[in-house]
Coordinates of C-alpha atoms and ligand atoms in Angstrom, one line a residue:
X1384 CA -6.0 -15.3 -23.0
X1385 CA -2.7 -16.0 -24.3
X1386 CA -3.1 -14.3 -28.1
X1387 CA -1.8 -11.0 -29.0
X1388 CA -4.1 -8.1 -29.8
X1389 CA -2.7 -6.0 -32.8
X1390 CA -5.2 -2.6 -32.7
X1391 CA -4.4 -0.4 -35.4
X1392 CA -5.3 3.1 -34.4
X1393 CA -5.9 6.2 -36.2
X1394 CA -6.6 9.4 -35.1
X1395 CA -10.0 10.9 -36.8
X1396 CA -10.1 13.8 -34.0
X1397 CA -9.2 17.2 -34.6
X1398 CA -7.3 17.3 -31.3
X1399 CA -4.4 14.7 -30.2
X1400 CA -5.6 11.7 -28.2
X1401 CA -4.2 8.2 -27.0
X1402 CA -5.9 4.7 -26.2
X1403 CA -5.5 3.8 -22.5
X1404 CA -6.1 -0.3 -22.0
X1405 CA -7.5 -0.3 -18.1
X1406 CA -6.1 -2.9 -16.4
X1407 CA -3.9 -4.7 -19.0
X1408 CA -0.2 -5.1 -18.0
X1409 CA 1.7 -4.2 -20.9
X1410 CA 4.5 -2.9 -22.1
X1411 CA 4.7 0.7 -21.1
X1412 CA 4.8 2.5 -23.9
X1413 CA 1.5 0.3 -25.0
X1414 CA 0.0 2.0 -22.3
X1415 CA -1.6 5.0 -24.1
X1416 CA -0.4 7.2 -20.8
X1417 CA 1.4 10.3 -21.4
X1418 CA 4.4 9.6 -19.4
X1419 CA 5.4 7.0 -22.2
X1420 CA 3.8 7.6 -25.6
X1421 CA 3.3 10.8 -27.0
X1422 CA -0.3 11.9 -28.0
X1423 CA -1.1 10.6 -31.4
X1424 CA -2.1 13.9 -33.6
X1425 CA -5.2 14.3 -35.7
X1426 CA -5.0 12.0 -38.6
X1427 CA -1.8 9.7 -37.2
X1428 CA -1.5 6.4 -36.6
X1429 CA -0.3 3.9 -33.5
X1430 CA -0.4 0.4 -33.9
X1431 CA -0.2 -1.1 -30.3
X1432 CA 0.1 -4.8 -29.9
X1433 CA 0.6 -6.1 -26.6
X1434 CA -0.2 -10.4 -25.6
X1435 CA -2.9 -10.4 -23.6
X1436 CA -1.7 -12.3 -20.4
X1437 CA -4.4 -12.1 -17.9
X1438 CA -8.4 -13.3 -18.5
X1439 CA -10.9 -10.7 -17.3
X1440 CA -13.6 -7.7 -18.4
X1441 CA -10.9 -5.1 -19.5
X1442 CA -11.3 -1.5 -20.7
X1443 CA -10.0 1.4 -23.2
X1444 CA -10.8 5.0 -23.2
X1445 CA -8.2 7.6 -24.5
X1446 CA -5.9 9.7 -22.1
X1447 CA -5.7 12.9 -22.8
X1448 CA -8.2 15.5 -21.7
X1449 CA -10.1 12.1 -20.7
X1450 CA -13.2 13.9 -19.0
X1451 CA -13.9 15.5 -22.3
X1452 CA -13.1 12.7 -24.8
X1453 CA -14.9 10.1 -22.3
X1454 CA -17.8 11.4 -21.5
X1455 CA -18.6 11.7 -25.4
X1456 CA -18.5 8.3 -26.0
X1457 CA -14.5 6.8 -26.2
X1458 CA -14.6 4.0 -24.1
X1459 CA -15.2 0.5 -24.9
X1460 CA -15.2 -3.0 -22.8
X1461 CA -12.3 -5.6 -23.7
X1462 CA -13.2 -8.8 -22.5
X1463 CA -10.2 -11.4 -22.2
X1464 CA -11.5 -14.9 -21.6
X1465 CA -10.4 -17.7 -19.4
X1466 CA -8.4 -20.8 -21.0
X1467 CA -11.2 -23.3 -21.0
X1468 CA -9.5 -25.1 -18.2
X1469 CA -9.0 -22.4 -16.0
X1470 CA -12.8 -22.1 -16.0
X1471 CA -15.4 -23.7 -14.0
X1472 CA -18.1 -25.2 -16.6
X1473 CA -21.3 -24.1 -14.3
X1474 CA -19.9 -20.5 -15.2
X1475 CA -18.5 -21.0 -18.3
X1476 CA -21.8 -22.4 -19.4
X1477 CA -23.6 -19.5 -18.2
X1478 CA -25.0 -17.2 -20.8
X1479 CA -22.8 -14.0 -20.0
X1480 CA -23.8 -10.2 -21.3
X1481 CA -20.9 -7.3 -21.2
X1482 CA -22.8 -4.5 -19.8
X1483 CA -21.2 -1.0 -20.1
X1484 CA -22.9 1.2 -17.8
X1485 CA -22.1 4.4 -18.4
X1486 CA -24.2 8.6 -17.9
X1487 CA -23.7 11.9 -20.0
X1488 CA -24.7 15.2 -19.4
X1489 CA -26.8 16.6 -22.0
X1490 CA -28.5 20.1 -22.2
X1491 CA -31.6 21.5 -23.4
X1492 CA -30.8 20.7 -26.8
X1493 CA -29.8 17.2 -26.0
X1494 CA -25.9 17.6 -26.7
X1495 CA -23.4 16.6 -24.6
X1496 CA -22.3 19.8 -22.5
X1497 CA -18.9 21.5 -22.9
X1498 CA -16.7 20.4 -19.9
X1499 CA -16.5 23.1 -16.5
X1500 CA -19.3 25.4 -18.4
X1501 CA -21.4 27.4 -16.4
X1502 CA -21.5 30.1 -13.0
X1503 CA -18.2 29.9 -11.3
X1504 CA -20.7 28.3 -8.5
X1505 CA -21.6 25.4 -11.1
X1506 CA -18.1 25.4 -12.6
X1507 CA -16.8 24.4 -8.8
X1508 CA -19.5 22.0 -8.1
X1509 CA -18.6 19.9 -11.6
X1510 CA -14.6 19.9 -10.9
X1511 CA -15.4 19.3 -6.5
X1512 CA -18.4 16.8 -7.1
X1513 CA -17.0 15.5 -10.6
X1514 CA -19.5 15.5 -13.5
X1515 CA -22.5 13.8 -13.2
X1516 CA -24.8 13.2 -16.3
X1517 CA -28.5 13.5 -15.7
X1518 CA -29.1 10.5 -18.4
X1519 CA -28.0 7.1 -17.6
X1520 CA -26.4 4.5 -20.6
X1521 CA -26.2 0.8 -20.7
X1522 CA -24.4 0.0 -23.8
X1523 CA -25.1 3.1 -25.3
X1524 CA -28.6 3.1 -24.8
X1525 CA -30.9 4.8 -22.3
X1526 CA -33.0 2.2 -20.3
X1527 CA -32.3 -0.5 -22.6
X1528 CA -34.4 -4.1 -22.9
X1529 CA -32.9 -7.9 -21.6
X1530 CA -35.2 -11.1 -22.7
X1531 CA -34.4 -13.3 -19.9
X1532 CA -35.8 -16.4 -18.4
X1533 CA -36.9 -17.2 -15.5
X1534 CA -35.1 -19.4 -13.3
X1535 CA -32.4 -19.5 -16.0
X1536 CA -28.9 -18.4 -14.2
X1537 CA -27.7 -15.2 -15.8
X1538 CA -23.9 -13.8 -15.8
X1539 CA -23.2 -10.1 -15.7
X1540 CA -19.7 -8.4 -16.4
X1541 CA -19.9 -4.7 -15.9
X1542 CA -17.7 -1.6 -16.1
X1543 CA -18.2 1.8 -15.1
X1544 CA -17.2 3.6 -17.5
X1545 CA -18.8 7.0 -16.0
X1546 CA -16.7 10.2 -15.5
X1547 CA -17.5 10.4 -12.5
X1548 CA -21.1 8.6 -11.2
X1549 CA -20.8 5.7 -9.0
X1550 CA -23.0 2.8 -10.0
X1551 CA -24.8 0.9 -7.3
X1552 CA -26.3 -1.5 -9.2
X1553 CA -29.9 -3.5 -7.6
X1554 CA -32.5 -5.8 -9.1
X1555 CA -35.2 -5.6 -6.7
X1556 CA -36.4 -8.9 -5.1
X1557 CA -33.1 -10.7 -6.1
X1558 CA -29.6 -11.6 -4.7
X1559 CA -26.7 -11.3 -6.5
X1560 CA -23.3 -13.2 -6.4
X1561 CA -20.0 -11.5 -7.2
X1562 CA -17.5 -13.9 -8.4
X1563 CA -15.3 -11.3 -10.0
X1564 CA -13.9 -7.7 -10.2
X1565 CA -11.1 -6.2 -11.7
X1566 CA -8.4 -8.9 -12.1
X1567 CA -10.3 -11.9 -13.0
X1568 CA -12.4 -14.2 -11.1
X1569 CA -12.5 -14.5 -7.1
X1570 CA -11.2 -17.1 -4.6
X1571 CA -14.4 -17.9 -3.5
X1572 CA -18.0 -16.5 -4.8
X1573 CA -19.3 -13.7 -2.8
X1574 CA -23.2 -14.5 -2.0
X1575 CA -26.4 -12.5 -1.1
X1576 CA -25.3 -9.0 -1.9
X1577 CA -28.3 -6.5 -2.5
X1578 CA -26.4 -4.6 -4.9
X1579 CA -23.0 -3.9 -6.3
X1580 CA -21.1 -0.8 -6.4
X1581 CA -18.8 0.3 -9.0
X1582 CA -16.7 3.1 -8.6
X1583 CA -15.8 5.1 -12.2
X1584 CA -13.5 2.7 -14.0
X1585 CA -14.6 -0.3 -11.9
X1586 CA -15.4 -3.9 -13.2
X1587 CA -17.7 -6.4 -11.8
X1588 CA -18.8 -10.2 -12.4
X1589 CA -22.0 -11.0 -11.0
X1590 CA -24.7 -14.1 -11.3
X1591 CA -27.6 -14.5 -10.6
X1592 CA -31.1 -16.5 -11.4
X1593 CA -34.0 -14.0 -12.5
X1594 CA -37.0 -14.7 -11.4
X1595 CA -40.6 -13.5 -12.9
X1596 CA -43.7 -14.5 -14.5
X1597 CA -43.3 -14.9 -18.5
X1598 CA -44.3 -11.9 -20.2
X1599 CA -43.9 -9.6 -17.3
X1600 CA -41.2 -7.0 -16.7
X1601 CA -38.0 -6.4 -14.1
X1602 CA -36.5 -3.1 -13.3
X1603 CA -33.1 -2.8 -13.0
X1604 CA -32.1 0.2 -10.6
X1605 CA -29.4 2.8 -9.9
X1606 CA -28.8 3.3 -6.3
X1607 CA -27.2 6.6 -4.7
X1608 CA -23.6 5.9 -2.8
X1609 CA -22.2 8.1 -0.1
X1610 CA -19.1 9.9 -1.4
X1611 CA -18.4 13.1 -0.1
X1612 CA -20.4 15.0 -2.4
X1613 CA -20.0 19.1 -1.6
X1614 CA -22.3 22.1 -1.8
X1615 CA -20.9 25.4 -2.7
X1616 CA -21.8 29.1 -1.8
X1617 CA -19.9 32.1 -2.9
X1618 CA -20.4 35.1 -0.9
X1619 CA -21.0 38.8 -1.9
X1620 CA -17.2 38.9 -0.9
X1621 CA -15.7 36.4 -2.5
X1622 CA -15.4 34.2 0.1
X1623 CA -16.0 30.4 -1.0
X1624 CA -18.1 28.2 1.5
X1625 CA -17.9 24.3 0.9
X1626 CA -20.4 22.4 2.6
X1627 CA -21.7 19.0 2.9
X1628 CA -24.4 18.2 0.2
X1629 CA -27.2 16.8 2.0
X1630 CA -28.9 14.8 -0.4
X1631 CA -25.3 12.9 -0.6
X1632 CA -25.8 9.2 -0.6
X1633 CA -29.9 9.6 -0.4
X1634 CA -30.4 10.8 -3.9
X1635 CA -33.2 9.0 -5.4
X1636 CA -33.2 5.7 -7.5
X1637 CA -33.1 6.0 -11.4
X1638 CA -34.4 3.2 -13.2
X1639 CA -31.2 1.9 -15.3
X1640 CA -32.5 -1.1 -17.8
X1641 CA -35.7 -3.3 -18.2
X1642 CA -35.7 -7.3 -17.9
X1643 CA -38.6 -8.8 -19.7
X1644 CA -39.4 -12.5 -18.8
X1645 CA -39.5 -14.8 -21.7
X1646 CA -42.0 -17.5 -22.3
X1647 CA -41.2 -20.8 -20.6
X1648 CA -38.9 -21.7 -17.5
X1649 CA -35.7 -23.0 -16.2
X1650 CA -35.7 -24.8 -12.7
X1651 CA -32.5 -23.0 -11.2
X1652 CA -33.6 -22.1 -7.7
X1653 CA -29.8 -21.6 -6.2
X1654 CA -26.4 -21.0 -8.3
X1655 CA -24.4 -24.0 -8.2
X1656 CA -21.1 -22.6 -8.0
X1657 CA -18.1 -24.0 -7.0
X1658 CA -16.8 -22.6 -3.3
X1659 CA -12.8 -22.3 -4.7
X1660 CA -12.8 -20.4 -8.2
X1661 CA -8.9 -20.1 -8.4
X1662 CA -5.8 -19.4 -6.0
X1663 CA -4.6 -15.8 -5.7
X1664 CA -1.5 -15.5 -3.8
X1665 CA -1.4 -12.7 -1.7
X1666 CA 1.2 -10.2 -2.1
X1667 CA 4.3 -10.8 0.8
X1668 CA 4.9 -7.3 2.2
X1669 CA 7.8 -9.1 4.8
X1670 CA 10.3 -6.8 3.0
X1671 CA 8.2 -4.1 1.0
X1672 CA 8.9 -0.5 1.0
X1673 CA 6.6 2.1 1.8
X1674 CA 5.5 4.8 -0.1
X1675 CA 2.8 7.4 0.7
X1676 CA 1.1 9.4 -1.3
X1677 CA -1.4 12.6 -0.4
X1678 CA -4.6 13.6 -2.1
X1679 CA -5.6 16.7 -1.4
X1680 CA -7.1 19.7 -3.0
X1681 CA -6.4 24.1 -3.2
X1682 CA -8.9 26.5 -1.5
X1683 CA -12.1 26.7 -4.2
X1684 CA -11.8 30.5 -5.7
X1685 CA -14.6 32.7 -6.5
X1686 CA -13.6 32.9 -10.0
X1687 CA -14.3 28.7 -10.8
X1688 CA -10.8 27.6 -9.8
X1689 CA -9.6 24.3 -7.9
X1690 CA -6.7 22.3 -8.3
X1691 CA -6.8 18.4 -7.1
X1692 CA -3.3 17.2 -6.0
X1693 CA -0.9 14.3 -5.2
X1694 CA 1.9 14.9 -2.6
X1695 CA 0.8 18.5 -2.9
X1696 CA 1.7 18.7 -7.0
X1697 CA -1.0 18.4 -9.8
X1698 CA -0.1 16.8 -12.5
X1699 CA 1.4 19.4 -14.8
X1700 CA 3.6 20.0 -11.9
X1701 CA 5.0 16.8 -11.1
X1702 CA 8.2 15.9 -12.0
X1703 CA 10.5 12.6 -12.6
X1704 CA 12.1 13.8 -8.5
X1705 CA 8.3 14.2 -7.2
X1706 CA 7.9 10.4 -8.6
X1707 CA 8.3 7.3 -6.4
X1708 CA 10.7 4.7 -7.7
X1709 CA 10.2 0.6 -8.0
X1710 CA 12.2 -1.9 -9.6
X1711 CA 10.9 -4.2 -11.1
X1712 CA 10.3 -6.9 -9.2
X1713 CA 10.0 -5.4 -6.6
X1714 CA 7.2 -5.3 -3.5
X1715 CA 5.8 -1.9 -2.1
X1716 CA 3.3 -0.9 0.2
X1717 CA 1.6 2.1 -0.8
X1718 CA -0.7 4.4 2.1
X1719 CA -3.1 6.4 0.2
X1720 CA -3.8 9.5 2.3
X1721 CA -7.2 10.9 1.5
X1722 CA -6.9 14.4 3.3
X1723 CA -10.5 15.9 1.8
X1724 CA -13.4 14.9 2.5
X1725 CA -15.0 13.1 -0.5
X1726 CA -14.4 10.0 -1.9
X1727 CA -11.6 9.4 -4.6
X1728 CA -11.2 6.4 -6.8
X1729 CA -7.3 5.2 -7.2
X1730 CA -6.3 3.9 -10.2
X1731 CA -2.7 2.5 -11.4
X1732 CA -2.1 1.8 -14.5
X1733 CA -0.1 -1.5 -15.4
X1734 CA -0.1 -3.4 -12.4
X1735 CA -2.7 -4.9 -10.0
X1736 CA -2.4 -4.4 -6.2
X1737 CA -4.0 -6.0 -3.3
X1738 CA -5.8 -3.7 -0.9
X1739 CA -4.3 -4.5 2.9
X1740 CA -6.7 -2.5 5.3
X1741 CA -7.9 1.1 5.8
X1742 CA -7.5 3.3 8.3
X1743 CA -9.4 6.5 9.6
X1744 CA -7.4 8.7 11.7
X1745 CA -8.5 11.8 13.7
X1746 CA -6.7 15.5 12.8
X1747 CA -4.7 14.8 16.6
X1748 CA -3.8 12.0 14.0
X1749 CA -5.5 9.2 16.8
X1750 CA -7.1 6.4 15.0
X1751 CA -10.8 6.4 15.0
X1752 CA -11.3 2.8 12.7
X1753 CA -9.5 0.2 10.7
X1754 CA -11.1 -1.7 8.2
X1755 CA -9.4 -4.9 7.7
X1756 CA -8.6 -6.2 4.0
X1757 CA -11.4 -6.8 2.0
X1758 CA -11.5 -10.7 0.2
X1759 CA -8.4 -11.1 -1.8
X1760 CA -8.3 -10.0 -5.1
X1761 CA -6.3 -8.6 -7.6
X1762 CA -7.5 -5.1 -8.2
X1763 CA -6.8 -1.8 -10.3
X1764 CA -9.3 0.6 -8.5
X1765 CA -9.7 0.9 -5.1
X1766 CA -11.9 3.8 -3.7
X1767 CA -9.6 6.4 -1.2
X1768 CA -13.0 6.8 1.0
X1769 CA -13.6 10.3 2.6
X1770 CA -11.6 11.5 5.5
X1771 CA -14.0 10.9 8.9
X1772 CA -13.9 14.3 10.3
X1773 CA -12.6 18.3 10.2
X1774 CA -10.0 19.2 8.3
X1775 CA -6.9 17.5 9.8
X1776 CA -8.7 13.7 9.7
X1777 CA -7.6 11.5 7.4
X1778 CA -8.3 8.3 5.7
X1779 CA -5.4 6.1 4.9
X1780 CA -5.7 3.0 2.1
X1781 CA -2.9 1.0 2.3
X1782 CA -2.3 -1.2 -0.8
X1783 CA 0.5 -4.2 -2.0
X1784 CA 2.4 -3.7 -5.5
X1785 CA 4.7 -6.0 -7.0
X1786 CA 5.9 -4.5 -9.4
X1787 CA 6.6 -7.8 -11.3
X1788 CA 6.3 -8.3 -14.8
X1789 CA 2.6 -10.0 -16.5
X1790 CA 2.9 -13.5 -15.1
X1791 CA 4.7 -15.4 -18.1
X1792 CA 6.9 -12.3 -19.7
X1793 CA 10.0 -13.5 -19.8
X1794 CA 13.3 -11.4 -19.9
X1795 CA 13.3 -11.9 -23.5
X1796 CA 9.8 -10.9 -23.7
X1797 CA 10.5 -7.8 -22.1
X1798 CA 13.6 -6.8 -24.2
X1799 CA 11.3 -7.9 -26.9
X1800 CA 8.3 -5.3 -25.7
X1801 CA 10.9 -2.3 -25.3
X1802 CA 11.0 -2.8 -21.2
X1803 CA 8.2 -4.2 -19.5
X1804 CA 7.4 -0.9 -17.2
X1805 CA 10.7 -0.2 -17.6
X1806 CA 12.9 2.8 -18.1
X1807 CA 16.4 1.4 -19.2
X1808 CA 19.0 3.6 -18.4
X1809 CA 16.5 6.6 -18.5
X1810 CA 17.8 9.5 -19.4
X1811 CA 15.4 11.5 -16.8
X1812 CA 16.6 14.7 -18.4
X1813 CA 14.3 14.3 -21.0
X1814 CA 11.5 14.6 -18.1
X1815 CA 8.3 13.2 -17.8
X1816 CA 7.4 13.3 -21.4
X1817 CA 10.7 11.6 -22.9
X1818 CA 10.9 7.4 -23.9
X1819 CA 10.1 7.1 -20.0
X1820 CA 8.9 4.1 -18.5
X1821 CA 6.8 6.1 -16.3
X1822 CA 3.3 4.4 -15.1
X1823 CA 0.5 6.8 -13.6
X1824 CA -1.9 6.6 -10.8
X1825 CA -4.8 9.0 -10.7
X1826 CA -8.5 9.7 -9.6
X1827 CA -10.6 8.0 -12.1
X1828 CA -13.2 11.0 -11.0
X1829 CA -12.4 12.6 -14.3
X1830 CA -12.4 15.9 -13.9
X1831 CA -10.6 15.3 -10.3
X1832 CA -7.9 13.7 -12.6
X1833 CA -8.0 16.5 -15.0
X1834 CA -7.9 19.5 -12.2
X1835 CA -4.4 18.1 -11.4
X1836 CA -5.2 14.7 -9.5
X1837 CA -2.6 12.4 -10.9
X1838 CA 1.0 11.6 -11.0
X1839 CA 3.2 8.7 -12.1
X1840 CA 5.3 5.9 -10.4
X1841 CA 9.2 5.1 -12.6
X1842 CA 9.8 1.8 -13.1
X1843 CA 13.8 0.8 -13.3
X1844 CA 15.1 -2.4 -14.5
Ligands
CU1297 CU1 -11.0 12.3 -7.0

């Protein structure tokens, strides 16, 4: 934390891409987004630099036609550490492995398949359902090995870095502790989960103390998640049917990686971990603006076709007056209407959020639940659950923005960086694509994202 990170980039694809840094707040036109840096062509370079202000498992993956360029392989973890101090020494003196979890779709001939390929039946299914590989990666590698020992505390930080799979992640017979997510460490530990789920562009930090007889061998499992998935029949008339799929949440384990007990023994029987890991100051919505924000999809066609939308746009379609404002500085409350009925994980760019409460509402628009605010943390993702019900029902995640600047920017800094998320004295003429300021928000369910599911927020100074 605290050093800048000068990356220079250069373009070795035949087709134009970008690098997006998940999670990092940046200067905007550092983001690698399209509203604020043009695509960098074949053979052209970018040099981003940006301080890195914040300590946590980060992310990059280009952004542009990001289902494709993904799911081949562009994505990488960037792991910012904690100032010594900032640190307790029980974790920071835990051995600690990145783990970048991660499926592909290959076919017969054990190449990555072309994106939307197929019957207009199995082109509909990959852009309702997302794209789900049928071979599972850790760090590159399928069912890869981990020498561990036993009763020797372990730390994990993962990313999902999946187009579209959501990784439920168990080791059988073992408890595991989640002291982090996306925006660096906890208040307080979270003890005695089975499992931990992250959605597509998702992080996690989780200890725990393997346990196992030297010499013999752990499996590490994948675990199905309810999320909405859909089954889809065409008709003899061209009617499209979308159903529920009913293997959705029940589909069977997969084993994900092997831990192998080395010889010899620690005595850790329970983490020692402190109960306060740092403050995090919730965001105060006293005077926040609201914002809301639709997802939503088109009829599926016969021929293959689906758009995904925001506010009724994709993102083609959107335009600087579809956009919501902020200044910076400035608080907003965000209600993230999930009108379909699967699952869709939200992601802004640029700025964290806190996530407030949920709400399920009926299509009389009565509520049915509310889920009160998860532990406080600073997040990037949050999943838009499906909607509870027919057509009509909803599900609405309301989150907290400030739309501040990293903590320790100063004006200067900002000046310095170009605008901090800001658009000085936009010209919005030049539209989405000009020296915007612009920072999106999308499905991180790739090919959602890429069907139309994403739009941007315009930061003024
Ligand atoms: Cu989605």
């Amino acid at each position: 934390m605290g050093d800048t990170l000068i990356i220079h980039f250069t373009n070795n694809l035949s087709e134009p891409t970008t690098i997006h840094w998940h999670g990092l707040r940046l200067p905007a036109d550092m983001g690698g987004a399209s509203v604020a840096q043009n695509p960098v062509q074949p053979g052209e370079t970018f040099t981003y630099k940006y301080e890195l202000k914040e300590a946590s498992l980060f992310w990059y993956h280009p952004h542009v036609r990001s289902n494709e360029q993904v799911e081949k392989g562009l994505a990488g973890a960037l792991l910012v550490s904690e100032k010594k101090r900032d640190i307790h020494k029980r974790i920071r003196k835990t051995k600690q492995r990145i783990l970048v979890l991660d499926d592909v779709l290959l076919d017969e001939n054990g190449q990555i398949e072309a994106a939307f390929t197929g019957t207009p039946e199995e082109v509909l299914l990959k852009k309702i359902n997302g794209r789900t590989g049928n071979t599972l990666l850790v760090n590159g590698r399928q069912m890869p090995t981990m020498r561990v020992k036993s009763g020797q505390p372990i730390r994990w930080r993962m990313v999902n870095v999946a187009n579209t799979r959501f990784m439920r992640v168990a080791v059988p017979g073992h408890k595991l502790t989640r002291i982090g997510g996306d925006g660096g460490l906890l208040e307080t530990p979270i003890k005695d989960m089975d499992d931990v789920l992250l959605v597509p562009g998702q992080r996690a930090d989780i200890m725990f103390i393997p346990k196992g007889k030297p010499g013999t061998e752990l499996i590490v499992y994948w675990k199905d998640t309810k999320r909405g998935r859909h089954s889809i029949d065409i008709m003899n008339n061209g009617m499209v049917i979308m159903g529920d799929d009913e293997m959705d949440g029940n589909y069977p384990d997969i084993p994900l990686m092997r831990l192998v007990f080395k010889k010899g023994h620690k005595h850790a029987k329970k983490l020692k971990l402190p109960k306060h890991l740092r403050t995090i100051e919730p965001i105060d919505i006293s005077a926040a603006a609201e914002t809301t924000l639709r997802f939503g999809h088109t009829m599926p066609m016969a021929d293959g076709t689906i758009k995904f939308l925001i506010n009724g746009k994709t993102a083609d379609e959107v335009t600087t007056d579809d956009a919501p404002d902020a200044q910076v500085g400035e608080t907003q409350v965000w209600n993230l209407v999930n009108m379909t009925g699967g699952d869709h994980p939200f992601h802004l760019h640029g700025f964290f959020f806190q996530v407030l409460e949920t709400i399920y509402k009926d299509e009389d628009g009565n509520v049915l639940k509310v889920v009160p605010a998860p532990p406080l943390e600073n997040v990037d993702m949050v999943n838009l659950p499906a909607r509870n019900g027919p057509t009509g029902s909803v599900s609405i995640v309301k989150i907290a923005i400030n739309f501040s600047p990293a903590e320790g920017l100063t004006a200067d800094d900002i000046e310095a960086n170009g605008g901090m998320a800001v658009i000085e004295n936009a010209d919005l003429s030049i539209g989405k694509r000009g020296r915007s300021g612009g920072w999106q928000f999308h499905c991180h369910i790739l090919e959602h994202a890429d069907t139309g599911m994403m739009s941007f927020v315009e930061v003024f100074q």
